[in-house]
Amino acid sequence: NAGVMQNPRHLVRRRGQEARLRCSPMKGHSHVYWYRQLPEEGLKFMVYLQKENIIDESGMPKERFSAEFPKEGPSILRIQQVVRGDSAAYFCASSPGRGSEKLFFGSGTQLSVL
Amino acid sequence: RKEVEQDPGPFNVPEGATVAFNCTYSNSASQSFFWYRQDCRKEPKLLMSVYSSGNEDGRFTAQLNRASQYISLLIRDSKLSDSATYLCAVTRGSSGDKLTFGTGTRLAVRP
């Protein structure tokens, strides 16, 4: 049973480009959470999605960031017009049902903006 | 005030030592509590859930104090492999609520 799969593991972008981060939840899990971890900081909640629905996006920056979890395929975190401050580790986690009991995390995507 | 606060450390201890971490939370409505372990910027891994009655898993013991709004993690007989960052996490436990993490406490176990 594969765990939470994130890709790419490392992503390098120049300022102004777009970054697309993918997350496939564990088999049987229909709830996905995205977290961001800046250097020397803790994990910050960004968004919680269920298939085709955004449940809680209170942690998402107001501009340039968007997330989706379509009926088919992985969840996507999209960052438009990246800036250096977007450089961070982005972790995806999944759970089988509502509520965040026992989240299982993917290995993360390390985004570096040049 | 942060919703979840931890002493960042680092805690430097010799092998075999007993070490304890505390984590305070500000929302009295918090219902579920967890300790995660994170190695070198890798993904956090669930170490243990924290129950009101306290719980133990081998060398690890977790306690919850609702009156004072803190949770603790005790590690006995520290091993070199315990060196990591320990994150506490809380949730209100209601449907769809997210986990809120502390910034983590770094532990370094030396030979």
Short mmCIF file of N, CA and C in Angstrom, two decimals, chain B residues 14-102:
data_model
loop_
_atom_site.label_atom_id
_atom_site.label_comp_id
_atom_site.label_asym_id
_atom_site.label_seq_id
_atom_site.Cartn_x
_atom_site.Cartn_y
_atom_site.Cartn_z
N PRO B 14 23.13 13.19 26.86
CA PRO B 14 23.94 12.00 26.59
C PRO B 14 23.03 10.79 26.39
N GLU B 15 23.57 9.82 25.71
CA GLU B 15 22.85 8.55 25.57
C GLU B 15 22.43 8.04 26.94
N GLY B 16 21.25 7.49 27.01
CA GLY B 16 20.77 6.92 28.27
C GLY B 16 20.02 7.90 29.14
N ALA B 17 20.08 9.18 28.80
CA ALA B 17 19.40 10.19 29.63
C ALA B 17 17.89 10.13 29.42
N THR B 18 17.19 10.72 30.37
CA THR B 18 15.75 10.92 30.25
C THR B 18 15.51 12.39 29.93
N VAL B 19 14.68 12.65 28.96
CA VAL B 19 14.43 14.04 28.54
C VAL B 19 12.93 14.24 28.38
N ALA B 20 12.47 15.43 28.72
CA ALA B 20 11.05 15.73 28.63
C ALA B 20 10.83 17.04 27.89
N PHE B 21 9.81 17.04 27.04
CA PHE B 21 9.41 18.24 26.31
C PHE B 21 7.99 18.60 26.70
N ASN B 22 7.72 19.88 26.77
CA ASN B 22 6.36 20.36 26.98
C ASN B 22 5.89 21.14 25.77
N CYS B 23 4.60 21.21 25.63
CA CYS B 23 3.99 21.95 24.54
C CYS B 23 2.70 22.54 25.10
N THR B 24 2.52 23.85 24.96
CA THR B 24 1.31 24.48 25.45
C THR B 24 0.41 24.87 24.29
N TYR B 25 -0.89 24.83 24.52
CA TYR B 25 -1.84 25.21 23.50
C TYR B 25 -2.81 26.23 24.08
N SER B 26 -3.26 27.14 23.24
CA SER B 26 -4.04 28.27 23.76
C SER B 26 -5.55 28.07 23.63
N ASN B 27 -5.98 27.19 22.73
CA ASN B 27 -7.41 27.02 22.50
C ASN B 27 -7.97 25.94 23.41
N SER B 28 -8.77 26.34 24.37
CA SER B 28 -9.31 25.37 25.32
C SER B 28 -10.26 24.38 24.67
N ALA B 29 -10.70 24.68 23.44
CA ALA B 29 -11.59 23.76 22.73
C ALA B 29 -10.84 22.64 22.04
N SER B 30 -9.51 22.65 22.11
CA SER B 30 -8.72 21.60 21.47
C SER B 30 -9.10 20.25 22.04
N GLN B 31 -9.21 19.26 21.14
CA GLN B 31 -9.70 17.95 21.55
C GLN B 31 -8.70 16.83 21.33
N SER B 32 -7.92 16.94 20.27
CA SER B 32 -7.01 15.85 19.92
C SER B 32 -5.58 16.37 19.89
N PHE B 33 -4.67 15.51 20.36
CA PHE B 33 -3.30 15.95 20.55
C PHE B 33 -2.35 14.85 20.07
N PHE B 34 -1.26 15.30 19.46
CA PHE B 34 -0.34 14.33 18.87
C PHE B 34 1.10 14.80 19.04
N TRP B 35 2.01 13.85 19.04
CA TRP B 35 3.43 14.13 18.89
C TRP B 35 3.90 13.53 17.57
N TYR B 36 4.59 14.35 16.78
CA TYR B 36 5.20 13.91 15.54
C TYR B 36 6.71 14.05 15.67
N ARG B 37 7.41 13.26 14.87
CA ARG B 37 8.87 13.35 14.82
C ARG B 37 9.24 13.75 13.39
N GLN B 38 10.21 14.67 13.29
CA GLN B 38 10.68 15.09 11.96
C GLN B 38 12.19 15.03 11.94
N ASP B 39 12.72 14.32 10.97
CA ASP B 39 14.17 14.19 10.80
C ASP B 39 14.62 15.07 9.64
N CYS B 40 15.60 15.94 9.92
CA CYS B 40 16.31 16.67 8.87
C CYS B 40 15.42 17.14 7.71
N ARG B 41 14.36 17.85 8.01
CA ARG B 41 13.47 18.43 7.01
C ARG B 41 12.73 17.38 6.18
N LYS B 42 12.73 16.12 6.63
CA LYS B 42 11.92 15.12 5.97
C LYS B 42 10.48 15.26 6.45
N GLU B 43 9.62 14.36 5.96
CA GLU B 43 8.22 14.48 6.34
C GLU B 43 8.03 14.14 7.81
N PRO B 44 7.09 14.82 8.49
CA PRO B 44 6.77 14.46 9.87
C PRO B 44 6.13 13.08 9.91
N LYS B 45 6.48 12.34 10.95
CA LYS B 45 5.90 11.01 11.14
C LYS B 45 5.25 10.95 12.51
N LEU B 46 4.06 10.41 12.54
CA LEU B 46 3.32 10.32 13.80
C LEU B 46 4.07 9.44 14.78
N LEU B 47 4.35 10.01 15.95
CA LEU B 47 5.03 9.26 17.02
C LEU B 47 3.97 8.63 17.93
N MET B 48 3.07 9.45 18.41
CA MET B 48 2.00 8.93 19.24
C MET B 48 0.88 9.95 19.41
N SER B 49 -0.31 9.43 19.60
CA SER B 49 -1.44 10.26 20.00
C SER B 49 -1.35 10.46 21.51
N VAL B 50 -1.98 11.50 22.00
CA VAL B 50 -1.94 11.80 23.42
C VAL B 50 -3.34 11.74 23.97
N TYR B 51 -3.56 10.89 24.95
CA TYR B 51 -4.89 10.72 25.51
C TYR B 51 -4.94 11.30 26.91
N SER B 52 -6.16 11.58 27.36
CA SER B 52 -6.33 12.21 28.67
C SER B 52 -5.73 11.37 29.79
N SER B 53 -5.79 10.08 29.61
CA SER B 53 -5.28 9.18 30.65
C SER B 53 -3.78 8.98 30.55
N GLY B 54 -3.18 9.59 29.54
CA GLY B 54 -1.75 9.39 29.32
C GLY B 54 -1.53 8.08 28.59
N ASN B 55 -0.45 7.97 27.86
CA ASN B 55 -0.18 6.73 27.18
C ASN B 55 1.33 6.54 27.02
N GLU B 56 1.69 5.27 26.93
CA GLU B 56 3.10 4.90 26.89
C GLU B 56 3.34 3.96 25.73
N ASP B 57 4.47 4.15 25.06
CA ASP B 57 4.85 3.26 23.97
C ASP B 57 6.34 3.03 24.09
N GLY B 58 6.70 1.94 24.72
CA GLY B 58 8.12 1.65 24.92
C GLY B 58 8.77 2.71 25.79
N ARG B 59 9.77 3.37 25.26
CA ARG B 59 10.51 4.37 26.03
C ARG B 59 9.83 5.74 26.02
N PHE B 60 8.73 5.85 25.33
CA PHE B 60 8.05 7.13 25.16
C PHE B 60 6.76 7.18 25.97
N THR B 61 6.57 8.27 26.70
CA THR B 61 5.35 8.47 27.46
C THR B 61 4.80 9.86 27.16
N ALA B 62 3.52 9.92 26.85
CA ALA B 62 2.87 11.20 26.57
C ALA B 62 1.80 11.47 27.62
N GLN B 63 1.70 12.73 28.02
CA GLN B 63 0.71 13.12 29.01
C GLN B 63 -0.03 14.35 28.52
N LEU B 64 -1.27 14.47 28.98
CA LEU B 64 -2.09 15.63 28.66
C LEU B 64 -2.56 16.26 29.95
N ASN B 65 -2.41 17.56 30.08
CA ASN B 65 -2.93 18.30 31.24
C ASN B 65 -3.89 19.35 30.71
N ARG B 66 -5.18 19.03 30.76
CA ARG B 66 -6.18 19.94 30.19
C ARG B 66 -6.32 21.21 31.03
N ALA B 67 -6.19 21.08 32.33
CA ALA B 67 -6.37 22.24 33.20
C ALA B 67 -5.33 23.32 32.89
N SER B 68 -4.10 22.90 32.66
CA SER B 68 -3.02 23.83 32.36
C SER B 68 -2.76 23.96 30.87
N GLN B 69 -3.48 23.21 30.07
CA GLN B 69 -3.39 23.27 28.61
C GLN B 69 -1.98 23.02 28.10
N TYR B 70 -1.45 21.88 28.51
CA TYR B 70 -0.19 21.48 27.91
C TYR B 70 -0.13 19.97 27.76
N ILE B 71 0.71 19.56 26.82
CA ILE B 71 1.00 18.14 26.65
C ILE B 71 2.51 17.95 26.82
N SER B 72 2.88 16.76 27.19
CA SER B 72 4.30 16.50 27.41
C SER B 72 4.70 15.19 26.74
N LEU B 73 5.99 15.10 26.48
CA LEU B 73 6.57 13.87 25.93
C LEU B 73 7.82 13.57 26.73
N LEU B 74 7.87 12.36 27.25
CA LEU B 74 9.03 11.91 28.03
C LEU B 74 9.72 10.80 27.27
N ILE B 75 11.01 10.93 27.09
CA ILE B 75 11.79 9.89 26.43
C ILE B 75 12.80 9.35 27.45
N ARG B 76 12.70 8.07 27.73
CA ARG B 76 13.63 7.43 28.66
C ARG B 76 14.74 6.72 27.89
N ASP B 77 15.89 6.59 28.54
CA ASP B 77 17.00 5.83 27.96
C ASP B 77 17.26 6.29 26.52
N SER B 78 17.55 7.56 26.35
CA SER B 78 17.72 8.15 25.02
C SER B 78 18.75 7.38 24.18
N LYS B 79 18.42 7.24 22.90
CA LYS B 79 19.32 6.62 21.93
C LYS B 79 19.79 7.68 20.94
N LEU B 80 20.93 7.40 20.31
CA LEU B 80 21.41 8.32 19.28
C LEU B 80 20.36 8.54 18.21
N SER B 81 19.61 7.48 17.91
CA SER B 81 18.60 7.54 16.85
C SER B 81 17.39 8.38 17.24
N ASP B 82 17.31 8.79 18.50
CA ASP B 82 16.21 9.68 18.90
C ASP B 82 16.46 11.12 18.49
N SER B 83 17.66 11.44 18.05
CA SER B 83 17.99 12.80 17.63
C SER B 83 17.07 13.20 16.47
N ALA B 84 16.30 14.24 16.67
CA ALA B 84 15.31 14.67 15.68
C ALA B 84 14.62 15.92 16.23
N THR B 85 13.67 16.43 15.47
CA THR B 85 12.81 17.51 15.95
C THR B 85 11.45 16.91 16.29
N TYR B 86 10.95 17.24 17.45
CA TYR B 86 9.67 16.69 17.92
C TYR B 86 8.62 17.80 17.87
N LEU B 87 7.57 17.53 17.11
CA LEU B 87 6.51 18.50 16.87
C LEU B 87 5.26 18.08 17.62
N CYS B 88 4.67 19.00 18.36
CA CYS B 88 3.36 18.69 18.90
C CYS B 88 2.31 19.29 17.97
N ALA B 89 1.15 18.67 17.96
CA ALA B 89 0.08 19.10 17.06
C ALA B 89 -1.25 18.95 17.77
N VAL B 90 -2.15 19.90 17.55
CA VAL B 90 -3.46 19.85 18.19
C VAL B 90 -4.53 20.13 17.14
N THR B 91 -5.71 19.65 17.42
CA THR B 91 -6.87 19.94 16.59
C THR B 91 -8.08 20.05 17.49
N ARG B 92 -9.06 20.82 17.04
CA ARG B 92 -10.29 20.91 17.82
C ARG B 92 -11.08 19.63 17.70
N GLY B 93 -10.71 18.82 16.69
CA GLY B 93 -11.33 17.51 16.58
C GLY B 93 -12.68 17.53 15.92
N SER B 94 -13.16 18.70 15.57
CA SER B 94 -14.45 18.74 14.89
C SER B 94 -14.23 18.35 13.43
N SER B 95 -15.33 18.00 12.78
CA SER B 95 -15.22 17.54 11.39
C SER B 95 -14.51 18.57 10.52
N GLY B 96 -13.51 18.10 9.84
CA GLY B 96 -12.83 18.96 8.90
C GLY B 96 -11.82 19.90 9.51
N ASP B 97 -11.52 19.77 10.78
CA ASP B 97 -10.56 20.69 11.37
C ASP B 97 -9.14 20.24 11.07
N LYS B 98 -8.27 21.23 10.93
CA LYS B 98 -6.89 20.90 10.58
C LYS B 98 -6.05 20.75 11.83
N LEU B 99 -4.90 20.09 11.65
CA LEU B 99 -3.88 20.01 12.69
C LEU B 99 -3.09 21.31 12.71
N THR B 100 -2.88 21.84 13.92
CA THR B 100 -2.02 23.00 14.09
C THR B 100 -0.76 22.54 14.81
N PHE B 101 0.38 22.84 14.21
CA PHE B 101 1.66 22.36 14.74
C PHE B 101 2.39 23.44 15.52
N GLY B 102 3.14 22.99 16.51
CA GLY B 102 4.14 23.85 17.12
C GLY B 102 5.36 23.91 16.22
#
